[in-house]
PDB file of N, CA and C in Angstrom:
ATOM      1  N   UNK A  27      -2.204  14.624   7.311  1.00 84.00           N
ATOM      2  CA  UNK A  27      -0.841  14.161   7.271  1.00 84.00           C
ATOM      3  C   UNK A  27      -0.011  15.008   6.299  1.00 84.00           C
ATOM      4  N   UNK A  28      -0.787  14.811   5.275  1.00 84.00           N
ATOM      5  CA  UNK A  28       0.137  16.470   4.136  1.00 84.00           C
ATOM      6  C   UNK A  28      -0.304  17.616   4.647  1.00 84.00           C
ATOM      7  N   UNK A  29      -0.701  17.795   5.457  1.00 85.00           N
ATOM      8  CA  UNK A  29      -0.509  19.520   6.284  1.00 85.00           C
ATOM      9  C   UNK A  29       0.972  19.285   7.256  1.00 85.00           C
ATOM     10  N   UNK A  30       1.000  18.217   8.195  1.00 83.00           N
ATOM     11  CA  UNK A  30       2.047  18.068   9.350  1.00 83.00           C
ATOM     12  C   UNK A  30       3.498  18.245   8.881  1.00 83.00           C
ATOM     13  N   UNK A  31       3.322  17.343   7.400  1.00 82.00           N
ATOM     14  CA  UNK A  31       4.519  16.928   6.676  1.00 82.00           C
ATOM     15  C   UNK A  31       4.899  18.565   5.914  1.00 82.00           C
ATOM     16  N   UNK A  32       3.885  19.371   5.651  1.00 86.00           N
ATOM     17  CA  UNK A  32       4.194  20.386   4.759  1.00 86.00           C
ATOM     18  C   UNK A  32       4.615  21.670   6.065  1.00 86.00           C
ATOM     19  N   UNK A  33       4.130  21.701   7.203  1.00 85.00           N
ATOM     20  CA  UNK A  33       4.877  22.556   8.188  1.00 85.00           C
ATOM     21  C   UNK A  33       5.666  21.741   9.130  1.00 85.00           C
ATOM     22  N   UNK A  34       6.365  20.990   8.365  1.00 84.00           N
ATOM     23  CA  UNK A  34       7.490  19.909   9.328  1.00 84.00           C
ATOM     24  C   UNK A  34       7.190  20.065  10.708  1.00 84.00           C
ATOM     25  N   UNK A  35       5.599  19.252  11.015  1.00 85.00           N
ATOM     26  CA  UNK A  35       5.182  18.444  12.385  1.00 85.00           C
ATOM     27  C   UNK A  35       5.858  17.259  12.529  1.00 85.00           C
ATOM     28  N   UNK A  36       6.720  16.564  13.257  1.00 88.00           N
ATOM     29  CA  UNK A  36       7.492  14.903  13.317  1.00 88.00           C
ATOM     30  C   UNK A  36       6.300  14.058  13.609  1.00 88.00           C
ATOM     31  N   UNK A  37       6.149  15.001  15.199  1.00 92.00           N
ATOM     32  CA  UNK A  37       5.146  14.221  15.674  1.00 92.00           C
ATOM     33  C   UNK A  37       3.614  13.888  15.163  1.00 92.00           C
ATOM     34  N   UNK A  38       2.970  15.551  14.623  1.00 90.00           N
ATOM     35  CA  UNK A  38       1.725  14.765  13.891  1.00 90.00           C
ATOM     36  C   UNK A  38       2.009  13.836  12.803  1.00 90.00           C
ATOM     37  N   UNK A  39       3.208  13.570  12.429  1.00 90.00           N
ATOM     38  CA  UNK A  39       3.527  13.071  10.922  1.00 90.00           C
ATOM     39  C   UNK A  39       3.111  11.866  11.430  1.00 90.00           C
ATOM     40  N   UNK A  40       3.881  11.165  12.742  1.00 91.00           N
ATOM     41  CA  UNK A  40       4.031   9.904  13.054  1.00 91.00           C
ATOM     42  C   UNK A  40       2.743   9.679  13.943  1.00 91.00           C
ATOM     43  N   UNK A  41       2.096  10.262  14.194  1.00 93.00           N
ATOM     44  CA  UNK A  41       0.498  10.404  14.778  1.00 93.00           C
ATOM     45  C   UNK A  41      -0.444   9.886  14.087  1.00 93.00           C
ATOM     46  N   UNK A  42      -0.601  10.634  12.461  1.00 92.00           N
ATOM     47  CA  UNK A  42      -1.232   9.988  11.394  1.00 92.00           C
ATOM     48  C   UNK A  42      -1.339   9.217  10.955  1.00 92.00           C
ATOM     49  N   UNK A  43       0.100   8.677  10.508  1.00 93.00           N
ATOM     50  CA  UNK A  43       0.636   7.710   9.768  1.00 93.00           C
ATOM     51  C   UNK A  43       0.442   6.393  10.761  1.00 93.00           C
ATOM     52  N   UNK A  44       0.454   6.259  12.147  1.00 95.00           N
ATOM     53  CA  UNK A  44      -0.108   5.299  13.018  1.00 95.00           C
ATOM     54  C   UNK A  44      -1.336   4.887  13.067  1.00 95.00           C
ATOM     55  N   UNK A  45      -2.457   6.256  12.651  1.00 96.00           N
ATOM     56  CA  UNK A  45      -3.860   5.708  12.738  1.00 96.00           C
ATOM     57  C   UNK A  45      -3.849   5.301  11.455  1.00 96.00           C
ATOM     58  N   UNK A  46      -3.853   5.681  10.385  1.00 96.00           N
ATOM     59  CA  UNK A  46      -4.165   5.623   8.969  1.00 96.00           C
ATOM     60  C   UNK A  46      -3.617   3.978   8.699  1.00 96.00           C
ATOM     61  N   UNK A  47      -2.338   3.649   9.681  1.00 97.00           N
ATOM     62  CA  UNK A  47      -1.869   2.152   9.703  1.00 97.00           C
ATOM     63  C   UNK A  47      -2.671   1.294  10.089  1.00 97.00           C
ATOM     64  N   UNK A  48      -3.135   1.810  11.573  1.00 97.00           N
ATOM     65  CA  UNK A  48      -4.341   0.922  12.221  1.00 97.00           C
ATOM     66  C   UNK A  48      -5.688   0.749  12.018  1.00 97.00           C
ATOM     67  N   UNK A  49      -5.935   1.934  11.024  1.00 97.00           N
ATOM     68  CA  UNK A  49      -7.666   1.483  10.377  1.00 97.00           C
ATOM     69  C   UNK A  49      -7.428   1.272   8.885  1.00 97.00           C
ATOM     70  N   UNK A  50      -6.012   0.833   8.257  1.00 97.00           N
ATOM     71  CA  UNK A  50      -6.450   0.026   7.627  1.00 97.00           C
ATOM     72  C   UNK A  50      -6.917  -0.359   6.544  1.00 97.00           C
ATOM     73  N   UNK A  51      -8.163  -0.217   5.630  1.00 96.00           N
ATOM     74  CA  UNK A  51      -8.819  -1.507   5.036  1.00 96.00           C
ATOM     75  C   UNK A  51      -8.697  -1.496   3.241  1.00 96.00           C
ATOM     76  N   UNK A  52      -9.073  -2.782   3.279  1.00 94.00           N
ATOM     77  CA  UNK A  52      -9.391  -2.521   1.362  1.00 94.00           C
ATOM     78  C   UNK A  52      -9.588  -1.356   0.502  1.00 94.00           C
ATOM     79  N   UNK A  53     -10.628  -0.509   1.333  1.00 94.00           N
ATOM     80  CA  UNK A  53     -11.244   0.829   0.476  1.00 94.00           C
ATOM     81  C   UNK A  53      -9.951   1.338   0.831  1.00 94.00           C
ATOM     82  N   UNK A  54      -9.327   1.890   1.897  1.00 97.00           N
ATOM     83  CA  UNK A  54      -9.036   3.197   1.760  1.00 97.00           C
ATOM     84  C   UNK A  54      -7.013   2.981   1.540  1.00 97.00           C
ATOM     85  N   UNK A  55      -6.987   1.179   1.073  1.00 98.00           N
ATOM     86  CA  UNK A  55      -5.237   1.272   0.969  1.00 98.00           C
ATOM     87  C   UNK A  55      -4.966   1.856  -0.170  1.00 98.00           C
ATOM     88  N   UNK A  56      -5.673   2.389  -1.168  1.00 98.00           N
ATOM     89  CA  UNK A  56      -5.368   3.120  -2.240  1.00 98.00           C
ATOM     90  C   UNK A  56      -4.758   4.108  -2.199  1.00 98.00           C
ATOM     91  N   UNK A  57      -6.010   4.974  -1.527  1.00 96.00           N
ATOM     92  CA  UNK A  57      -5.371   6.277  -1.060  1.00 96.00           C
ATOM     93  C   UNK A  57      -4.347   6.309  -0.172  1.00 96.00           C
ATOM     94  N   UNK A  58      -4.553   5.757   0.794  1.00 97.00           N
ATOM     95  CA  UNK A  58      -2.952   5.260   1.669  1.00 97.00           C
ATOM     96  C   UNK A  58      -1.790   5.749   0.969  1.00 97.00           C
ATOM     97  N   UNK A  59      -1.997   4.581  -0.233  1.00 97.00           N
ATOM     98  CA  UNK A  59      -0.737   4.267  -0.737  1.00 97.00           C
ATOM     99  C   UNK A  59      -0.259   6.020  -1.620  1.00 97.00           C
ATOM    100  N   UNK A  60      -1.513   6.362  -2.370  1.00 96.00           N
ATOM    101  CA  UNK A  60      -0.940   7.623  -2.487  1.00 96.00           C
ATOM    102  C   UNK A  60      -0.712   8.247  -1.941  1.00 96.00           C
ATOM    103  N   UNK A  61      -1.262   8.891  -0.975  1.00 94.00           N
ATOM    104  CA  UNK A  61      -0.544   9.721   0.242  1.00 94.00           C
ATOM    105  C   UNK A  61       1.247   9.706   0.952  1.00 94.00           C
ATOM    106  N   UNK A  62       1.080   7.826   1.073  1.00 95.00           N
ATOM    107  CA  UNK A  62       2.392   7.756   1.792  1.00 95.00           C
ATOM    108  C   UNK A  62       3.501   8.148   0.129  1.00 95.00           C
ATOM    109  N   UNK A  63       2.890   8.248  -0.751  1.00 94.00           N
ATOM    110  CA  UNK A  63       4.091   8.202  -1.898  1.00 94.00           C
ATOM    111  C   UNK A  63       4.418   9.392  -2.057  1.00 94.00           C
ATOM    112  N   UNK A  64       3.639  10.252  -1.362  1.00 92.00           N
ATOM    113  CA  UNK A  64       4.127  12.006  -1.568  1.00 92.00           C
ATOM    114  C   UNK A  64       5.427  12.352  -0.604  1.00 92.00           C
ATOM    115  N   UNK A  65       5.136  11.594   0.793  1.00 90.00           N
ATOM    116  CA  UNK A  65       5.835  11.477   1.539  1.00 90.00           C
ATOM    117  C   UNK A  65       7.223  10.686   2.025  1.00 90.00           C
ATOM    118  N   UNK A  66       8.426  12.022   1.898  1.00 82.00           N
ATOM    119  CA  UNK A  66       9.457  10.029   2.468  1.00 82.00           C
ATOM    120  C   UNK A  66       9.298   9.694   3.550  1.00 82.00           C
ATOM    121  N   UNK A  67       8.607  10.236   4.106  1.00 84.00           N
ATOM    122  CA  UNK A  67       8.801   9.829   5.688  1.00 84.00           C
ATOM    123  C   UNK A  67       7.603   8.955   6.133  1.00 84.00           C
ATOM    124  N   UNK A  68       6.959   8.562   4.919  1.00 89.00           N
ATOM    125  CA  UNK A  68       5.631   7.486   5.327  1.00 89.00           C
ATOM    126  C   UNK A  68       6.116   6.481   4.820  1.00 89.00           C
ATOM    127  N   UNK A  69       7.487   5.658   5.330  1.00 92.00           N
ATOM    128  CA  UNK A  69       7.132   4.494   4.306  1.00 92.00           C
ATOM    129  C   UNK A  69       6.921   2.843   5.328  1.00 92.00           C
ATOM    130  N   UNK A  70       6.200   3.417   6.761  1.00 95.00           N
ATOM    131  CA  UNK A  70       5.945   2.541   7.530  1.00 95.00           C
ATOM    132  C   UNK A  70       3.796   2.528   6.788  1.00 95.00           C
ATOM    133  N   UNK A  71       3.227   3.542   6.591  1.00 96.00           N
ATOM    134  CA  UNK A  71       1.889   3.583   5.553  1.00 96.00           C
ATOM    135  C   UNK A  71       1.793   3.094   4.158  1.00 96.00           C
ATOM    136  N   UNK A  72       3.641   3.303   3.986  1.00 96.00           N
ATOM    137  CA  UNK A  72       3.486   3.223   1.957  1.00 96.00           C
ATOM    138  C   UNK A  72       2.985   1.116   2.515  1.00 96.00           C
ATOM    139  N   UNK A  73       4.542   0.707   3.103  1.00 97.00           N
ATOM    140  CA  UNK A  73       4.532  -0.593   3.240  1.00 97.00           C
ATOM    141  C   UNK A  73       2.946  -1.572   3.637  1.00 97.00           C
ATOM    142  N   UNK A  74       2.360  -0.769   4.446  1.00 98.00           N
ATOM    143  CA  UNK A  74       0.907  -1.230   4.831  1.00 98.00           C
ATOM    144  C   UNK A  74       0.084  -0.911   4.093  1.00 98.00           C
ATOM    145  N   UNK A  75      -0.006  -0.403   3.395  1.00 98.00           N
ATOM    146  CA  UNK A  75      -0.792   0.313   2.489  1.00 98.00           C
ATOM    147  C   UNK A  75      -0.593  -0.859   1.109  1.00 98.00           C
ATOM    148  N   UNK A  76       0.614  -1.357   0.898  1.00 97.00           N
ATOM    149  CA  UNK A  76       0.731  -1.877  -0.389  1.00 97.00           C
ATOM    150  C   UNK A  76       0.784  -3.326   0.343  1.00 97.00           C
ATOM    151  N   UNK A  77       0.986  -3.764   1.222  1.00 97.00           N
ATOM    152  CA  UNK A  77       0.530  -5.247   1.716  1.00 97.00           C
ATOM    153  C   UNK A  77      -0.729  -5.673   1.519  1.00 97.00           C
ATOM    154  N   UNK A  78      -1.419  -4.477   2.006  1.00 98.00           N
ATOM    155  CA  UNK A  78      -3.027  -4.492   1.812  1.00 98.00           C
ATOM    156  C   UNK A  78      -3.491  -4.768   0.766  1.00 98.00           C
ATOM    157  N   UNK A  79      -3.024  -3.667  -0.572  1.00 98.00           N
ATOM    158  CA  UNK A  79      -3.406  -4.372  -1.503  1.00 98.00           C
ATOM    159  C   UNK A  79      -3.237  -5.221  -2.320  1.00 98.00           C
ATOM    160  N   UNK A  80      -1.505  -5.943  -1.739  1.00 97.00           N
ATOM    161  CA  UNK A  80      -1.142  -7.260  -2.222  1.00 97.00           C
ATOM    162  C   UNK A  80      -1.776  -8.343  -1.726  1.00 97.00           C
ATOM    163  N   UNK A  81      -2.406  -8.519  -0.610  1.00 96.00           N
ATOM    164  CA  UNK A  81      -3.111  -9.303   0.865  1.00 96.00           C
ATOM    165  C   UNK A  81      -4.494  -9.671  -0.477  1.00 96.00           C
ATOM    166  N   UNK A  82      -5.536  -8.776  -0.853  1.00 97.00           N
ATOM    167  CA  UNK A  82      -6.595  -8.443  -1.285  1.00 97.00           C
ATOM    168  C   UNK A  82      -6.480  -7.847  -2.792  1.00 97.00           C
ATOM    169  N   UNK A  83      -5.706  -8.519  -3.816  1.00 96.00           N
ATOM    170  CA  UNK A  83      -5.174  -7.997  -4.714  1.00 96.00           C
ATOM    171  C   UNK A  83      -6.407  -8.066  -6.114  1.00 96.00           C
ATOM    172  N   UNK A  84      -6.925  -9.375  -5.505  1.00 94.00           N
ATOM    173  CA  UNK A  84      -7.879  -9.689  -6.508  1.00 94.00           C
ATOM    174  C   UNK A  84      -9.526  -8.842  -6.774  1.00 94.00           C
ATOM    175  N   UNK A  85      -9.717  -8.352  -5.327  1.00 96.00           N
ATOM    176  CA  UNK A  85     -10.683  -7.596  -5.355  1.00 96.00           C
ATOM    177  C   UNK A  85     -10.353  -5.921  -5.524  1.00 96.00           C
ATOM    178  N   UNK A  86      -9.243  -5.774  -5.311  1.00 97.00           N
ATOM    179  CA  UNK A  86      -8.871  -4.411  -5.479  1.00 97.00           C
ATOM    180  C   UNK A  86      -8.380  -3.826  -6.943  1.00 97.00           C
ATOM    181  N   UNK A  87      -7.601  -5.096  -7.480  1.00 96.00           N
ATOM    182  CA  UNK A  87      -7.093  -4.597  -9.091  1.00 96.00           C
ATOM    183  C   UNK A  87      -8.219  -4.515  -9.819  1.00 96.00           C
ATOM    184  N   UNK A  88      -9.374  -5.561  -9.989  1.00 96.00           N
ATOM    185  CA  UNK A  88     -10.484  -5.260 -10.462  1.00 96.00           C
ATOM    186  C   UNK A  88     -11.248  -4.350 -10.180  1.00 96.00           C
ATOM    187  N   UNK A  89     -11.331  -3.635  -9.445  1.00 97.00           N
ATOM    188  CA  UNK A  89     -12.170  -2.484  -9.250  1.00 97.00           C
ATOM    189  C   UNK A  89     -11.955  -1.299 -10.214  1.00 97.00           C
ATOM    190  N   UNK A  90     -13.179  -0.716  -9.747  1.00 97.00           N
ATOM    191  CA  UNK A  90     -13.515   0.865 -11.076  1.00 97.00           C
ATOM    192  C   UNK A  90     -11.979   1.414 -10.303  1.00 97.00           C
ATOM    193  N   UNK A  91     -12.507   1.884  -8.513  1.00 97.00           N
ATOM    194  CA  UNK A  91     -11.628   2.603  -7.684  1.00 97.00           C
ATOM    195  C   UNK A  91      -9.856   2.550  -8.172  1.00 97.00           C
ATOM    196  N   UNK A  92      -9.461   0.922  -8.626  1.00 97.00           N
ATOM    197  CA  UNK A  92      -8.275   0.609  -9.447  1.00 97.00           C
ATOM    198  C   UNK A  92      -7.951   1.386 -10.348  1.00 97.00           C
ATOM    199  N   UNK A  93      -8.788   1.487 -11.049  1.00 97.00           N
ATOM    200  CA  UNK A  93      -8.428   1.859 -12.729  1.00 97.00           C
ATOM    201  C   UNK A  93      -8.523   3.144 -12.452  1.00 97.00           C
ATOM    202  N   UNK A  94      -9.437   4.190 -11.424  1.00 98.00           N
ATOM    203  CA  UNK A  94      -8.892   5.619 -11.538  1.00 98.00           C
ATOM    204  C   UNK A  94      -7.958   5.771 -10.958  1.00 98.00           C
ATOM    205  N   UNK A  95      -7.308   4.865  -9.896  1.00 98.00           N
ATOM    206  CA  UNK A  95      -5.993   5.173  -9.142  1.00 98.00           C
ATOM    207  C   UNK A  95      -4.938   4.848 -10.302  1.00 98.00           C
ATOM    208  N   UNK A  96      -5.206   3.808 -11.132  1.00 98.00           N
ATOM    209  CA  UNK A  96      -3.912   3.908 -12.102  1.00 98.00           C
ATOM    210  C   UNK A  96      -4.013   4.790 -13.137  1.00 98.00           C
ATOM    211  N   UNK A  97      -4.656   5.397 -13.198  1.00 98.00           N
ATOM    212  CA  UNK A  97      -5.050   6.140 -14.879  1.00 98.00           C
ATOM    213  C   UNK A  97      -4.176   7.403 -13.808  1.00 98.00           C
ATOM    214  N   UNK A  98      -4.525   7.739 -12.468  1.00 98.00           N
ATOM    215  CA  UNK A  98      -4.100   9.194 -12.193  1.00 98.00           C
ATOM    216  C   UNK A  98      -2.409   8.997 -11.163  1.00 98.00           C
ATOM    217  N   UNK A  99      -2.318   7.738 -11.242  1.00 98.00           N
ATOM    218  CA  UNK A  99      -0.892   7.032 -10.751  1.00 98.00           C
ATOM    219  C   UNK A  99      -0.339   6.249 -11.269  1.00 98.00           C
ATOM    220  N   UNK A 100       0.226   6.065 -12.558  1.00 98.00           N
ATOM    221  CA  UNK A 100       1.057   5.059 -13.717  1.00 98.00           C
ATOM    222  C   UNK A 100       1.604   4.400 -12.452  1.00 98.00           C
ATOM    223  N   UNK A 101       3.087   4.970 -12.231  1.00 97.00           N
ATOM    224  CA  UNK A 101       3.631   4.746 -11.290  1.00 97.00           C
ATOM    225  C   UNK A 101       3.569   3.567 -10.216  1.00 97.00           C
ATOM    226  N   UNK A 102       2.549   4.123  -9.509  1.00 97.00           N
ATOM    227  CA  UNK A 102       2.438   3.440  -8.311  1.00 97.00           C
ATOM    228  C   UNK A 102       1.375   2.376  -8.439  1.00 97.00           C
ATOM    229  N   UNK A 103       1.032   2.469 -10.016  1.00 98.00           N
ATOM    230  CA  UNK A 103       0.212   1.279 -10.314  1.00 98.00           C
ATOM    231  C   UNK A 103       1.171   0.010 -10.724  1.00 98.00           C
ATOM    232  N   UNK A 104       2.188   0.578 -11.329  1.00 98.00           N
ATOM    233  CA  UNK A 104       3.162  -0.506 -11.799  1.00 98.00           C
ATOM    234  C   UNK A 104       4.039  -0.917 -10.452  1.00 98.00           C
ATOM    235  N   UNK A 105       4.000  -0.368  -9.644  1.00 97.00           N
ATOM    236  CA  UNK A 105       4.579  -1.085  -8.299  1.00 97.00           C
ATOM    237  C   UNK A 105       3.824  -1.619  -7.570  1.00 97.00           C
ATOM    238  N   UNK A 106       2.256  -1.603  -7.971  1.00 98.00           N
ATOM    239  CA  UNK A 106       1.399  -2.328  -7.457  1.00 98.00           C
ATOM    240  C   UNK A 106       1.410  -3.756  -7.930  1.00 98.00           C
ATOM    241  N   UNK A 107       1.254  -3.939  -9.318  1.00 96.00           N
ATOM    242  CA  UNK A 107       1.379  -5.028 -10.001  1.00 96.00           C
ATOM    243  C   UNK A 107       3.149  -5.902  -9.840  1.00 96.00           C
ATOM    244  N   UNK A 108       4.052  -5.262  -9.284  1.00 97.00           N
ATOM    245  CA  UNK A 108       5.371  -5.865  -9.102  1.00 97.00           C
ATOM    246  C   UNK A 108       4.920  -6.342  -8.101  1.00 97.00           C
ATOM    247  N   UNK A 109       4.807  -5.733  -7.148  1.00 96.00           N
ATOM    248  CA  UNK A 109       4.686  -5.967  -5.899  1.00 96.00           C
ATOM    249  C   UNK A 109       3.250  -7.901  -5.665  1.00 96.00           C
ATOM    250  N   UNK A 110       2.514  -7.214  -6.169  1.00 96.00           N
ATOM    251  CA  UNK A 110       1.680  -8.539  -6.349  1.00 96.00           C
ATOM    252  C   UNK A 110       1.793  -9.749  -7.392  1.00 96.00           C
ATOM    253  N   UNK A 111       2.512  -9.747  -8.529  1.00 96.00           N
ATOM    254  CA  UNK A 111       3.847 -10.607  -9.097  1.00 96.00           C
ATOM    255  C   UNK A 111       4.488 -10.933  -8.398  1.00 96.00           C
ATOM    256  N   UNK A 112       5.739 -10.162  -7.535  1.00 95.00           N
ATOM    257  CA  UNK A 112       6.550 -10.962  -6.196  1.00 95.00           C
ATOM    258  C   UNK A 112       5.710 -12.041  -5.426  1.00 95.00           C
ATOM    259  N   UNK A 113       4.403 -11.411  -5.267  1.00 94.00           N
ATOM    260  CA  UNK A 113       3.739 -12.552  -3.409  1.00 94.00           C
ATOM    261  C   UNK A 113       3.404 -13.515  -4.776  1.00 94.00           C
ATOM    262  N   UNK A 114       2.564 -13.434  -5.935  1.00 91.00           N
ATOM    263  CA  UNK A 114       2.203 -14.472  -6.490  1.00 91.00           C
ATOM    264  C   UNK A 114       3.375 -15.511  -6.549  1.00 91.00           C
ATOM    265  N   UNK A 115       4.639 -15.199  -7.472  1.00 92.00           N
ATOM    266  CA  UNK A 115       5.441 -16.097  -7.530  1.00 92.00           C
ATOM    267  C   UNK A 115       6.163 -16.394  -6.346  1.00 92.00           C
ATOM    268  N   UNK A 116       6.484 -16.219  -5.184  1.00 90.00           N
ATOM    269  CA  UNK A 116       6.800 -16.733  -3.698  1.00 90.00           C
ATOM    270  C   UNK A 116       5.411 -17.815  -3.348  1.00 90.00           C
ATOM    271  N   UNK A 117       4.321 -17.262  -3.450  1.00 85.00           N
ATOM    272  CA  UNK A 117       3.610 -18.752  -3.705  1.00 85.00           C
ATOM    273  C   UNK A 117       3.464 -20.031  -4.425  1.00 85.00           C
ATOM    274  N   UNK A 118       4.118 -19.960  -5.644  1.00 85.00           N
ATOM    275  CA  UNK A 118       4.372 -20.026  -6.283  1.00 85.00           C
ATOM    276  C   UNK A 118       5.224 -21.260  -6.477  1.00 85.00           C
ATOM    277  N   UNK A 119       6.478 -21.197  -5.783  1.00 85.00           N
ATOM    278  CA  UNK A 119       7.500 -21.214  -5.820  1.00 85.00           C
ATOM    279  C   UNK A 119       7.954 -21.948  -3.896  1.00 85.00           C
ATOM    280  N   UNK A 120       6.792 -21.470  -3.393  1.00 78.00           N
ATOM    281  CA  UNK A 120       7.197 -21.601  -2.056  1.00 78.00           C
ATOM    282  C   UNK A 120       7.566 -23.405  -1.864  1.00 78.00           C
ATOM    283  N   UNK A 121       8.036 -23.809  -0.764  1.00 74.00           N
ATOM    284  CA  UNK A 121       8.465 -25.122  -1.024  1.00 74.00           C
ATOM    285  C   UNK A 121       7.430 -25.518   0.581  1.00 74.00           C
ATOM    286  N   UNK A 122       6.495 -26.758  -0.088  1.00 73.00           N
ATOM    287  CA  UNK A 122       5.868 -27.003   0.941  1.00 73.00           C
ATOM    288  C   UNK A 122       6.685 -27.760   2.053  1.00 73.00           C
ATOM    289  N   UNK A 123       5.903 -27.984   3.566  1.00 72.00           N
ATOM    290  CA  UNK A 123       6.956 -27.777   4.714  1.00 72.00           C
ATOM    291  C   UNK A 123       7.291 -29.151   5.078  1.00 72.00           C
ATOM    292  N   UNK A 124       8.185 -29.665   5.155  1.00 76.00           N
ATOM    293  CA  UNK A 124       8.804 -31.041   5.536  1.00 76.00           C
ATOM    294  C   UNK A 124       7.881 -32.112   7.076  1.00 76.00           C
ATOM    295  N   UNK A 125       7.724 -33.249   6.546  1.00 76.00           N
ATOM    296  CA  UNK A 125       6.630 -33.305   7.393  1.00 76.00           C
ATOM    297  C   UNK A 125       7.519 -34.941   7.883  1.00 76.00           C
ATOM    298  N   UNK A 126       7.507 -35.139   8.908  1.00 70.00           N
ATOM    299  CA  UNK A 126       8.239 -37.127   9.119  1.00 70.00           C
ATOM    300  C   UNK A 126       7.511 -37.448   9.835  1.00 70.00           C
TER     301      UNK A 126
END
């Protein structure tokens, strides 16, 4: 995907960024998420990428894999932790559903 994006491919851009959406998982939304942050034009991967690890926040912030993604991404570690602050407090906060 940083080859397509670096010889302005549209189409492999949006090729990649579709599979890398559709597989997905715990392990690899890290890297996701860095990847899509190099890119502006990934931010249909950045968004899935950081759901994922808001979705699964508890097993992912604790991890070793965590702590080298934030030690080598300040950044996008602190928008990790906003981002999973927001869903916490919307739970939070959410108003349970009216029932008669």
């Amino acid at each position: 995907m940083l080859a397509a994006d670096k010889y302005d491919v549209p189409l492999l851009i949006e090729i990649c960024e579709a599979y890398l959406v559709d597989t997905m998982n715990t392990r690899s939304a890290l890297e996701a998420l860095e990847v899509a942050s190099r890119l502006s034009s990934a931010t249909v991967l950045k968004e899935a990428a950081l759901s994922t690890i808001v979705h699964n926040s508890e097993s992912i912030l604790f991890s070793k894999d965590y702590e080298e993604f934030a030690l080598k991404n300040p950044l996008l570690a602190v928008k990790v932790s906003q981002s999973v602050m927001r869903q916490l407090k919307s739970r939070l906060y959410a108003k349970p559903p009216i029932t008669q």
